[in-house]
């Protein structure tokens, strides 16, 4: 004689979850969830790698810009130095001319 609601092996006796899935289906869903989590992690890791690459690219670009700015500043300083040197030579030449004219008057 069969007991009602007893521990028989039929599928009607399997515990049901809130989603309405049996325990076997729940395991399958858990496996799918794990796969989904792993896929999401892969996407996140790939995104982080892209972010790091773009951050690295940004730093490289900014470094190159700073290097070019430094080169430009150095060239400007050289130009200014050359201008001052030319001005100094002009003044020295004028001084010699003046001294020459003054010495000729004496």
PDB file of N, CA and C in Angstrom:
ATOM      1  N   UNK A   1       0.827  -1.164   0.000  1.00  0.00           N
ATOM      2  CA  UNK A   1       0.000   0.000   0.000  1.00  0.00           C
ATOM      3  C   UNK A   1       0.879   1.237   0.000  1.00  0.00           C
ATOM      4  N   UNK A   2       0.492   2.180  -0.738  1.00  0.00           N
ATOM      5  CA  UNK A   2       1.296   3.383  -0.916  1.00  0.00           C
ATOM      6  C   UNK A   2       0.836   4.480   0.019  1.00  0.00           C
ATOM      7  N   UNK A   3       1.830   5.165   0.658  1.00  0.00           N
ATOM      8  CA  UNK A   3       1.472   6.264   1.561  1.00  0.00           C
ATOM      9  C   UNK A   3       1.364   7.548   0.752  1.00  0.00           C
ATOM     10  N   UNK A   4       0.402   8.331   1.128  1.00  0.00           N
ATOM     11  CA  UNK A   4       0.217   9.592   0.437  1.00  0.00           C
ATOM     12  C   UNK A   4       1.208  10.613   0.995  1.00  0.00           C
ATOM     13  N   UNK A   5       1.934  11.319   0.098  1.00  0.00           N
ATOM     14  CA  UNK A   5       2.897  12.325   0.535  1.00  0.00           C
ATOM     15  C   UNK A   5       4.137  11.718   1.135  1.00  0.00           C
ATOM     16  N   UNK A   6       4.345  10.412   0.973  1.00  0.00           N
ATOM     17  CA  UNK A   6       5.491   9.737   1.547  1.00  0.00           C
ATOM     18  C   UNK A   6       6.738   9.953   0.721  1.00  0.00           C
ATOM     19  N   UNK A   7       7.738   9.146   0.988  1.00  0.00           N
ATOM     20  CA  UNK A   7       9.032   9.314   0.350  1.00  0.00           C
ATOM     21  C   UNK A   7       9.189   8.523  -0.912  1.00  0.00           C
ATOM     22  N   UNK A   8       8.204   8.454  -1.777  1.00  0.00           N
ATOM     23  CA  UNK A   8       8.318   7.746  -3.038  1.00  0.00           C
ATOM     24  C   UNK A   8       9.309   8.415  -3.971  1.00  0.00           C
ATOM     25  N   UNK A   9       9.714   7.704  -5.033  1.00  0.00           N
ATOM     26  CA  UNK A   9      10.739   8.215  -5.933  1.00  0.00           C
ATOM     27  C   UNK A   9      10.158   8.955  -7.121  1.00  0.00           C
ATOM     28  N   UNK A  10       8.872   9.166  -7.150  1.00  0.00           N
ATOM     29  CA  UNK A  10       8.288   9.831  -8.321  1.00  0.00           C
ATOM     30  C   UNK A  10       8.621  11.322  -8.309  1.00  0.00           C
ATOM     31  N   UNK A  11       8.523  11.949  -9.472  1.00  0.00           N
ATOM     32  CA  UNK A  11       8.893  13.357  -9.593  1.00  0.00           C
ATOM     33  C   UNK A  11       7.938  14.257  -8.826  1.00  0.00           C
ATOM     34  N   UNK A  12       6.765  13.772  -8.506  1.00  0.00           N
ATOM     35  CA  UNK A  12       5.825  14.604  -7.759  1.00  0.00           C
ATOM     36  C   UNK A  12       6.261  14.782  -6.325  1.00  0.00           C
ATOM     37  N   UNK A  13       7.173  13.951  -5.850  1.00  0.00           N
ATOM     38  CA  UNK A  13       7.622  14.046  -4.464  1.00  0.00           C
ATOM     39  C   UNK A  13       8.885  14.888  -4.307  1.00  0.00           C
ATOM     40  N   UNK A  14       9.479  15.320  -5.396  1.00  0.00           N
ATOM     41  CA  UNK A  14      10.702  16.131  -5.304  1.00  0.00           C
ATOM     42  C   UNK A  14      10.363  17.504  -4.740  1.00  0.00           C
ATOM     43  N   UNK A  15      11.267  18.060  -3.955  1.00  0.00           N
ATOM     44  CA  UNK A  15      10.976  19.391  -3.402  1.00  0.00           C
ATOM     45  C   UNK A  15      10.965  20.437  -4.514  1.00  0.00           C
ATOM     46  N   UNK A  16      10.095  21.370  -4.365  1.00  0.00           N
ATOM     47  CA  UNK A  16       9.991  22.465  -5.337  1.00  0.00           C
ATOM     48  C   UNK A  16      10.568  23.732  -4.704  1.00  0.00           C
ATOM     49  N   UNK A  17      11.170  24.581  -5.549  1.00  0.00           N
ATOM     50  CA  UNK A  17      11.729  25.839  -5.071  1.00  0.00           C
ATOM     51  C   UNK A  17      10.809  26.969  -5.490  1.00  0.00           C
ATOM     52  N   UNK A  18      11.076  28.147  -4.995  1.00  0.00           N
ATOM     53  CA  UNK A  18      10.215  29.298  -5.273  1.00  0.00           C
ATOM     54  C   UNK A  18      10.053  29.532  -6.770  1.00  0.00           C
ATOM     55  N   UNK A  19      11.079  29.214  -7.525  1.00  0.00           N
ATOM     56  CA  UNK A  19      11.003  29.420  -8.970  1.00  0.00           C
ATOM     57  C   UNK A  19      10.156  28.353  -9.644  1.00  0.00           C
ATOM     58  N   UNK A  20       9.766  27.348  -8.892  1.00  0.00           N
ATOM     59  CA  UNK A  20       8.980  26.267  -9.460  1.00  0.00           C
ATOM     60  C   UNK A  20       9.844  25.173 -10.043  1.00  0.00           C
ATOM     61  N   UNK A  21      11.158  25.259  -9.932  1.00  0.00           N
ATOM     62  CA  UNK A  21      12.062  24.245 -10.466  1.00  0.00           C
ATOM     63  C   UNK A  21      12.267  23.140  -9.446  1.00  0.00           C
ATOM     64  N   UNK A  22      12.445  21.945  -9.945  1.00  0.00           N
ATOM     65  CA  UNK A  22      12.784  20.843  -9.046  1.00  0.00           C
ATOM     66  C   UNK A  22      14.255  20.963  -8.692  1.00  0.00           C
ATOM     67  N   UNK A  23      14.725  20.153  -7.762  1.00  0.00           N
ATOM     68  CA  UNK A  23      16.122  20.210  -7.319  1.00  0.00           C
ATOM     69  C   UNK A  23      17.064  19.956  -8.486  1.00  0.00           C
ATOM     70  N   UNK A  24      16.745  18.999  -9.387  1.00  0.00           N
ATOM     71  CA  UNK A  24      17.609  18.718 -10.534  1.00  0.00           C
ATOM     72  C   UNK A  24      17.698  19.926 -11.467  1.00  0.00           C
ATOM     73  N   UNK A  25      16.572  20.571 -11.689  1.00  0.00           N
ATOM     74  CA  UNK A  25      16.557  21.749 -12.550  1.00  0.00           C
ATOM     75  C   UNK A  25      17.296  22.908 -11.888  1.00  0.00           C
ATOM     76  N   UNK A  26      17.227  22.962 -10.576  1.00  0.00           N
ATOM     77  CA  UNK A  26      17.923  24.022  -9.830  1.00  0.00           C
ATOM     78  C   UNK A  26      19.436  23.888 -10.021  1.00  0.00           C
ATOM     79  N   UNK A  27      19.938  22.650 -10.008  1.00  0.00           N
ATOM     80  CA  UNK A  27      21.368  22.427 -10.234  1.00  0.00           C
ATOM     81  C   UNK A  27      21.738  22.913 -11.628  1.00  0.00           C
ATOM     82  N   UNK A  28      20.911  22.595 -12.598  1.00  0.00           N
ATOM     83  CA  UNK A  28      21.166  23.043 -13.960  1.00  0.00           C
ATOM     84  C   UNK A  28      21.166  24.564 -14.026  1.00  0.00           C
ATOM     85  N   UNK A  29      20.222  25.197 -13.365  1.00  0.00           N
ATOM     86  CA  UNK A  29      20.145  26.650 -13.343  1.00  0.00           C
ATOM     87  C   UNK A  29      21.366  27.229 -12.644  1.00  0.00           C
ATOM     88  N   UNK A  30      21.812  26.574 -11.560  1.00  0.00           N
ATOM     89  CA  UNK A  30      23.019  27.025 -10.861  1.00  0.00           C
ATOM     90  C   UNK A  30      24.228  26.945 -11.761  1.00  0.00           C
ATOM     91  N   UNK A  31      24.306  25.890 -12.551  1.00  0.00           N
ATOM     92  CA  UNK A  31      25.407  25.735 -13.495  1.00  0.00           C
ATOM     93  C   UNK A  31      25.369  26.849 -14.533  1.00  0.00           C
ATOM     94  N   UNK A  32      24.183  27.154 -15.007  1.00  0.00           N
ATOM     95  CA  UNK A  32      24.026  28.246 -15.968  1.00  0.00           C
ATOM     96  C   UNK A  32      24.401  29.571 -15.322  1.00  0.00           C
ATOM     97  N   UNK A  33      23.991  29.748 -14.069  1.00  0.00           N
ATOM     98  CA  UNK A  33      24.325  30.983 -13.351  1.00  0.00           C
ATOM     99  C   UNK A  33      25.835  31.105 -13.200  1.00  0.00           C
ATOM    100  N   UNK A  34      26.501  30.001 -12.876  1.00  0.00           N
ATOM    101  CA  UNK A  34      27.960  30.019 -12.746  1.00  0.00           C
ATOM    102  C   UNK A  34      28.597  30.414 -14.074  1.00  0.00           C
ATOM    103  N   UNK A  35      28.081  29.828 -15.149  1.00  0.00           N
ATOM    104  CA  UNK A  35      28.589  30.152 -16.482  1.00  0.00           C
ATOM    105  C   UNK A  35      28.370  31.630 -16.787  1.00  0.00           C
ATOM    106  N   UNK A  36      27.200  32.135 -16.408  1.00  0.00           N
ATOM    107  CA  UNK A  36      26.906  33.557 -16.624  1.00  0.00           C
ATOM    108  C   UNK A  36      27.854  34.441 -15.825  1.00  0.00           C
ATOM    109  N   UNK A  37      28.121  34.050 -14.578  1.00  0.00           N
ATOM    110  CA  UNK A  37      29.040  34.817 -13.732  1.00  0.00           C
ATOM    111  C   UNK A  37      30.439  34.801 -14.339  1.00  0.00           C
ATOM    112  N   UNK A  38      30.872  33.631 -14.797  1.00  0.00           N
ATOM    113  CA  UNK A  38      32.201  33.533 -15.400  1.00  0.00           C
ATOM    114  C   UNK A  38      32.281  34.388 -16.669  1.00  0.00           C
ATOM    115  N   UNK A  39      31.220  34.358 -17.461  1.00  0.00           N
ATOM    116  CA  UNK A  39      31.196  35.192 -18.671  1.00  0.00           C
ATOM    117  C   UNK A  39      31.258  36.666 -18.305  1.00  0.00           C
ATOM    118  N   UNK A  40      30.497  37.050 -17.280  1.00  0.00           N
ATOM    119  CA  UNK A  40      30.512  38.446 -16.834  1.00  0.00           C
ATOM    120  C   UNK A  40      31.895  38.837 -16.327  1.00  0.00           C
ATOM    121  N   UNK A  41      32.556  37.925 -15.607  1.00  0.00           N
ATOM    122  CA  UNK A  41      33.915  38.205 -15.121  1.00  0.00           C
ATOM    123  C   UNK A  41      34.888  38.375 -16.284  1.00  0.00           C
ATOM    124  N   UNK A  42      34.750  37.514 -17.293  1.00  0.00           N
ATOM    125  CA  UNK A  42      35.620  37.639 -18.468  1.00  0.00           C
ATOM    126  C   UNK A  42      35.427  38.999 -19.131  1.00  0.00           C
ATOM    127  N   UNK A  43      34.160  39.408 -19.264  1.00  0.00           N
ATOM    128  CA  UNK A  43      33.862  40.710 -19.867  1.00  0.00           C
ATOM    129  C   UNK A  43      34.458  41.829 -19.021  1.00  0.00           C
ATOM    130  N   UNK A  44      34.305  41.705 -17.692  1.00  0.00           N
ATOM    131  CA  UNK A  44      34.834  42.731 -16.792  1.00  0.00           C
ATOM    132  C   UNK A  44      36.358  42.786 -16.863  1.00  0.00           C
ATOM    133  N   UNK A  45      36.998  41.626 -16.866  1.00  0.00           N
ATOM    134  CA  UNK A  45      38.466  41.580 -16.951  1.00  0.00           C
ATOM    135  C   UNK A  45      38.921  42.172 -18.281  1.00  0.00           C
ATOM    136  N   UNK A  46      38.228  41.808 -19.354  1.00  0.00           N
ATOM    137  CA  UNK A  46      38.569  42.358 -20.671  1.00  0.00           C
ATOM    138  C   UNK A  46      38.411  43.879 -20.653  1.00  0.00           C
ATOM    139  N   UNK A  47      37.324  44.349 -20.029  1.00  0.00           N
ATOM    140  CA  UNK A  47      37.098  45.793 -19.916  1.00  0.00           C
ATOM    141  C   UNK A  47      38.181  46.470 -19.102  1.00  0.00           C
ATOM    142  N   UNK A  48      38.610  45.818 -18.007  1.00  0.00           N
ATOM    143  CA  UNK A  48      39.673  46.388 -17.179  1.00  0.00           C
ATOM    144  C   UNK A  48      40.977  46.432 -17.964  1.00  0.00           C
ATOM    145  N   UNK A  49      41.248  45.383 -18.743  1.00  0.00           N
ATOM    146  CA  UNK A  49      42.456  45.381 -19.571  1.00  0.00           C
ATOM    147  C   UNK A  49      42.415  46.525 -20.577  1.00  0.00           C
ATOM    148  N   UNK A  50      41.239  46.725 -21.190  1.00  0.00           N
ATOM    149  CA  UNK A  50      41.089  47.825 -22.145  1.00  0.00           C
ATOM    150  C   UNK A  50      41.300  49.159 -21.436  1.00  0.00           C
ATOM    151  N   UNK A  51      40.752  49.272 -20.223  1.00  0.00           N
ATOM    152  CA  UNK A  51      40.921  50.504 -19.453  1.00  0.00           C
ATOM    153  C   UNK A  51      42.386  50.729 -19.132  1.00  0.00           C
ATOM    154  N   UNK A  52      43.083  49.672 -18.726  1.00  0.00           N
ATOM    155  CA  UNK A  52      44.511  49.797 -18.437  1.00  0.00           C
ATOM    156  C   UNK A  52      45.283  50.175 -19.688  1.00  0.00           C
ATOM    157  N   UNK A  53      44.917  49.556 -20.813  1.00  0.00           N
ATOM    158  CA  UNK A  53      45.599  49.873 -22.065  1.00  0.00           C
ATOM    159  C   UNK A  53      45.357  51.326 -22.450  1.00  0.00           C
ATOM    160  N   UNK A  54      44.110  51.778 -22.303  1.00  0.00           N
ATOM    161  CA  UNK A  54      43.835  53.165 -22.664  1.00  0.00           C
ATOM    162  C   UNK A  54      44.504  54.103 -21.672  1.00  0.00           C
ATOM    163  N   UNK A  55      44.561  53.708 -20.395  1.00  0.00           N
ATOM    164  CA  UNK A  55      45.276  54.512 -19.407  1.00  0.00           C
ATOM    165  C   UNK A  55      46.751  54.567 -19.727  1.00  0.00           C
ATOM    166  N   UNK A  56      47.295  53.447 -20.126  1.00  0.00           N
ATOM    167  CA  UNK A  56      48.705  53.386 -20.512  1.00  0.00           C
ATOM    168  C   UNK A  56      48.947  54.241 -21.751  1.00  0.00           C
ATOM    169  N   UNK A  57      48.050  54.138 -22.715  1.00  0.00           N
ATOM    170  CA  UNK A  57      48.170  54.955 -23.924  1.00  0.00           C
ATOM    171  C   UNK A  57      48.097  56.433 -23.571  1.00  0.00           C
ATOM    172  N   UNK A  58      47.178  56.785 -22.683  1.00  0.00           N
ATOM    173  CA  UNK A  58      47.031  58.172 -22.250  1.00  0.00           C
ATOM    174  C   UNK A  58      48.325  58.664 -21.617  1.00  0.00           C
ATOM    175  N   UNK A  59      48.906  57.840 -20.736  1.00  0.00           N
ATOM    176  CA  UNK A  59      50.160  58.230 -20.091  1.00  0.00           C
ATOM    177  C   UNK A  59      51.281  58.389 -21.112  1.00  0.00           C
ATOM    178  N   UNK A  60      51.327  57.485 -22.081  1.00  0.00           N
ATOM    179  CA  UNK A  60      52.351  57.595 -23.122  1.00  0.00           C
ATOM    180  C   UNK A  60      52.178  58.887 -23.914  1.00  0.00           C
ATOM    181  N   UNK A  61      50.937  59.190 -24.267  1.00  0.00           N
ATOM    182  CA  UNK A  61      50.665  60.413 -25.025  1.00  0.00           C
ATOM    183  C   UNK A  61      51.024  61.641 -24.194  1.00  0.00           C
ATOM    184  N   UNK A  62      50.597  61.637 -22.926  1.00  0.00           N
ATOM    185  CA  UNK A  62      50.899  62.778 -22.060  1.00  0.00           C
ATOM    186  C   UNK A  62      52.402  62.924 -21.851  1.00  0.00           C
ATOM    187  N   UNK A  63      53.105  61.817 -21.715  1.00  0.00           N
ATOM    188  CA  UNK A  63      54.562  61.859 -21.569  1.00  0.00           C
ATOM    189  C   UNK A  63      55.195  62.449 -22.825  1.00  0.00           C
ATOM    190  N   UNK A  64      54.724  62.013 -23.985  1.00  0.00           N
ATOM    191  CA  UNK A  64      55.250  62.544 -25.249  1.00  0.00           C
ATOM    192  C   UNK A  64      54.983  64.042 -25.352  1.00  0.00           C
ATOM    193  N   UNK A  65      53.789  64.459 -24.938  1.00  0.00           N
ATOM    194  CA  UNK A  65      53.453  65.887 -24.972  1.00  0.00           C
ATOM    195  C   UNK A  65      54.375  66.663 -24.042  1.00  0.00           C
ATOM    196  N   UNK A  66      54.576  66.142 -22.839  1.00  0.00           N
ATOM    197  CA  UNK A  66      55.460  66.818 -21.878  1.00  0.00           C
ATOM    198  C   UNK A  66      56.891  66.874 -22.408  1.00  0.00           C
ATOM    199  N   UNK A  67      57.341  65.802 -23.045  1.00  0.00           N
ATOM    200  CA  UNK A  67      58.684  65.804 -23.634  1.00  0.00           C
ATOM    201  C   UNK A  67      58.785  66.865 -24.721  1.00  0.00           C
ATOM    202  N   UNK A  68      57.757  66.960 -25.565  1.00  0.00           N
ATOM    203  CA  UNK A  68      57.757  67.972 -26.628  1.00  0.00           C
ATOM    204  C   UNK A  68      57.713  69.373 -26.024  1.00  0.00           C
ATOM    205  N   UNK A  69      56.915  69.547 -24.966  1.00  0.00           N
ATOM    206  CA  UNK A  69      56.874  70.844 -24.282  1.00  0.00           C
ATOM    207  C   UNK A  69      58.244  71.204 -23.723  1.00  0.00           C
ATOM    208  N   UNK A  70      58.928  70.225 -23.147  1.00  0.00           N
ATOM    209  CA  UNK A  70      60.267  70.465 -22.597  1.00  0.00           C
ATOM    210  C   UNK A  70      61.246  70.813 -23.716  1.00  0.00           C
ATOM    211  N   UNK A  71      61.156  70.099 -24.841  1.00  0.00           N
ATOM    212  CA  UNK A  71      62.021  70.406 -25.989  1.00  0.00           C
ATOM    213  C   UNK A  71      61.762  71.819 -26.489  1.00  0.00           C
ATOM    214  N   UNK A  72      60.482  72.174 -26.590  1.00  0.00           N
ATOM    215  CA  UNK A  72      60.116  73.511 -27.052  1.00  0.00           C
ATOM    216  C   UNK A  72      60.667  74.571 -26.106  1.00  0.00           C
ATOM    217  N   UNK A  73      60.518  74.343 -24.801  1.00  0.00           N
ATOM    218  CA  UNK A  73      61.036  75.296 -23.818  1.00  0.00           C
ATOM    219  C   UNK A  73      62.554  75.420 -23.935  1.00  0.00           C
ATOM    220  N   UNK A  74      63.237  74.304 -24.154  1.00  0.00           N
ATOM    221  CA  UNK A  74      64.690  74.329 -24.295  1.00  0.00           C
ATOM    222  C   UNK A  74      65.094  75.102 -25.556  1.00  0.00           C
ATOM    223  N   UNK A  75      64.380  74.876 -26.658  1.00  0.00           N
ATOM    224  CA  UNK A  75      64.684  75.601 -27.895  1.00  0.00           C
ATOM    225  C   UNK A  75      64.423  77.096 -27.740  1.00  0.00           C
ATOM    226  N   UNK A  76      63.355  77.444 -27.044  1.00  0.00           N
ATOM    227  CA  UNK A  76      63.065  78.865 -26.799  1.00  0.00           C
ATOM    228  C   UNK A  76      64.168  79.498 -25.956  1.00  0.00           C
ATOM    229  N   UNK A  77      64.621  78.763 -24.937  1.00  0.00           N
ATOM    230  CA  UNK A  77      65.698  79.277 -24.088  1.00  0.00           C
ATOM    231  C   UNK A  77      66.974  79.460 -24.908  1.00  0.00           C
ATOM    232  N   UNK A  78      67.270  78.514 -25.792  1.00  0.00           N
ATOM    233  CA  UNK A  78      68.445  78.641 -26.662  1.00  0.00           C
ATOM    234  C   UNK A  78      68.326  79.854 -27.571  1.00  0.00           C
ATOM    235  N   UNK A  79      67.138  80.023 -28.151  1.00  0.00           N
ATOM    236  CA  UNK A  79      66.914  81.178 -29.025  1.00  0.00           C
ATOM    237  C   UNK A  79      67.099  82.478 -28.252  1.00  0.00           C
ATOM    238  N   UNK A  80      66.544  82.515 -27.054  1.00  0.00           N
ATOM    239  CA  UNK A  80      66.680  83.718 -26.220  1.00  0.00           C
ATOM    240  C   UNK A  80      68.148  83.962 -25.888  1.00  0.00           C
ATOM    241  N   UNK A  81      68.870  82.895 -25.588  1.00  0.00           N
ATOM    242  CA  UNK A  81      70.299  83.007 -25.296  1.00  0.00           C
ATOM    243  C   UNK A  81      71.055  83.542 -26.512  1.00  0.00           C
ATOM    244  N   UNK A  82      70.716  83.040 -27.697  1.00  0.00           N
ATOM    245  CA  UNK A  82      71.365  83.511 -28.931  1.00  0.00           C
ATOM    246  C   UNK A  82      71.048  84.985 -29.170  1.00  0.00           C
ATOM    247  N   UNK A  83      69.793  85.369 -28.935  1.00  0.00           N
ATOM    248  CA  UNK A  83      69.409  86.777 -29.105  1.00  0.00           C
ATOM    249  C   UNK A  83      70.213  87.665 -28.161  1.00  0.00           C
ATOM    250  N   UNK A  84      70.333  87.221 -26.911  1.00  0.00           N
ATOM    251  CA  UNK A  84      71.105  87.999 -25.942  1.00  0.00           C
ATOM    252  C   UNK A  84      72.577  88.066 -26.340  1.00  0.00           C
ATOM    253  N   UNK A  85      73.105  86.981 -26.849  1.00  0.00           N
ATOM    254  CA  UNK A  85      74.499  86.952 -27.301  1.00  0.00           C
ATOM    255  C   UNK A  85      74.710  87.929 -28.459  1.00  0.00           C
ATOM    256  N   UNK A  86      73.764  87.943 -29.399  1.00  0.00           N
ATOM    257  CA  UNK A  86      73.845  88.874 -30.531  1.00  0.00           C
ATOM    258  C   UNK A  86      73.774  90.312 -30.029  1.00  0.00           C
ATOM    259  N   UNK A  87      72.849  90.567 -29.101  1.00  0.00           N
ATOM    260  CA  UNK A  87      72.711  91.912 -28.533  1.00  0.00           C
ATOM    261  C   UNK A  87      73.996  92.324 -27.812  1.00  0.00           C
ATOM    262  N   UNK A  88      74.586  91.393 -27.085  1.00  0.00           N
ATOM    263  CA  UNK A  88      75.835  91.664 -26.376  1.00  0.00           C
ATOM    264  C   UNK A  88      76.956  91.997 -27.364  1.00  0.00           C
ATOM    265  N   UNK A  89      77.030  91.277 -28.463  1.00  0.00           N
ATOM    266  CA  UNK A  89      78.050  91.552 -29.485  1.00  0.00           C
ATOM    267  C   UNK A  89      77.837  92.922 -30.128  1.00  0.00           C
ATOM    268  N   UNK A  90      76.570  93.263 -30.377  1.00  0.00           N
ATOM    269  CA  UNK A  90      76.269  94.583 -30.950  1.00  0.00           C
ATOM    270  C   UNK A  90      76.736  95.688 -30.006  1.00  0.00           C
ATOM    271  N   UNK A  91      76.438  95.508 -28.711  1.00  0.00           N
ATOM    272  CA  UNK A  91      76.861  96.513 -27.728  1.00  0.00           C
ATOM    273  C   UNK A  91      78.382  96.597 -27.644  1.00  0.00           C
ATOM    274  N   UNK A  92      79.048  95.460 -27.702  1.00  0.00           N
ATOM    275  CA  UNK A  92      80.516  95.452 -27.668  1.00  0.00           C
ATOM    276  C   UNK A  92      81.079  96.164 -28.895  1.00  0.00           C
ATOM    277  N   UNK A  93      80.456  95.945 -30.060  1.00  0.00           N
ATOM    278  CA  UNK A  93      80.889  96.606 -31.289  1.00  0.00           C
ATOM    279  C   UNK A  93      80.683  98.116 -31.188  1.00  0.00           C
ATOM    280  N   UNK A  94      79.514  98.523 -30.677  1.00  0.00           N
ATOM    281  CA  UNK A  94      79.256  99.956 -30.495  1.00  0.00           C
ATOM    282  C   UNK A  94      80.261 100.568 -29.529  1.00  0.00           C
ATOM    283  N   UNK A  95      80.586  99.837 -28.472  1.00  0.00           N
ATOM    284  CA  UNK A  95      81.557 100.336 -27.496  1.00  0.00           C
ATOM    285  C   UNK A  95      82.924 100.528 -28.159  1.00  0.00           C
ATOM    286  N   UNK A  96      83.331  99.575 -28.980  1.00  0.00           N
ATOM    287  CA  UNK A  96      84.611  99.697 -29.677  1.00  0.00           C
ATOM    288  C   UNK A  96      84.608 100.897 -30.627  1.00  0.00           C
ATOM    289  N   UNK A  97      83.509 101.074 -31.356  1.00  0.00           N
ATOM    290  CA  UNK A  97      83.399 102.220 -32.272  1.00  0.00           C
ATOM    291  C   UNK A  97      83.480 103.536 -31.500  1.00  0.00           C
ATOM    292  N   UNK A  98      82.773 103.566 -30.383  1.00  0.00           N
ATOM    293  CA  UNK A  98      82.789 104.777 -29.569  1.00  0.00           C
ATOM    294  C   UNK A  98      84.200 105.041 -29.047  1.00  0.00           C
ATOM    295  N   UNK A  99      84.841 103.993 -28.524  1.00  0.00           N
ATOM    296  CA  UNK A  99      86.204 104.150 -28.008  1.00  0.00           C
ATOM    297  C   UNK A  99      87.161 104.557 -29.127  1.00  0.00           C
ATOM    298  N   UNK A 100      86.960 104.016 -30.320  1.00  0.00           N
ATOM    299  CA  UNK A 100      87.808 104.363 -31.458  1.00  0.00           C
ATOM    300  C   UNK A 100      87.612 105.840 -31.828  1.00  0.00           C
ATOM    301  N   UNK A 101      86.348 106.275 -31.869  1.00  0.00           N
ATOM    302  CA  UNK A 101      86.063 107.674 -32.187  1.00  0.00           C
ATOM    303  C   UNK A 101      86.620 108.600 -31.107  1.00  0.00           C
ATOM    304  N   UNK A 102      86.487 108.204 -29.858  1.00  0.00           N
ATOM    305  CA  UNK A 102      86.960 109.024 -28.752  1.00  0.00           C
ATOM    306  C   UNK A 102      88.484 109.118 -28.774  1.00  0.00           C
ATOM    307  N   UNK A 103      89.137 107.997 -29.097  1.00  0.00           N
ATOM    308  CA  UNK A 103      90.602 107.998 -29.135  1.00  0.00           C
ATOM    309  C   UNK A 103      91.122 108.814 -30.319  1.00  0.00           C
ATOM    310  N   UNK A 104      90.367 108.897 -31.407  1.00  0.00           N
ATOM    311  CA  UNK A 104      90.768 109.688 -32.570  1.00  0.00           C
ATOM    312  C   UNK A 104      90.652 111.181 -32.287  1.00  0.00           C
ATOM    313  N   UNK A 105      89.789 111.590 -31.392  1.00  0.00           N
ATOM    314  CA  UNK A 105      89.591 112.991 -31.070  1.00  0.00           C
ATOM    315  C   UNK A 105      90.722 113.512 -30.193  1.00  0.00           C
ATOM    316  N   UNK A 106      91.371 112.653 -29.491  1.00  0.00           N
ATOM    317  CA  UNK A 106      92.397 113.111 -28.559  1.00  0.00           C
ATOM    318  C   UNK A 106      93.689 113.404 -29.209  1.00  0.00           C
TER     319      UNK A 106
END
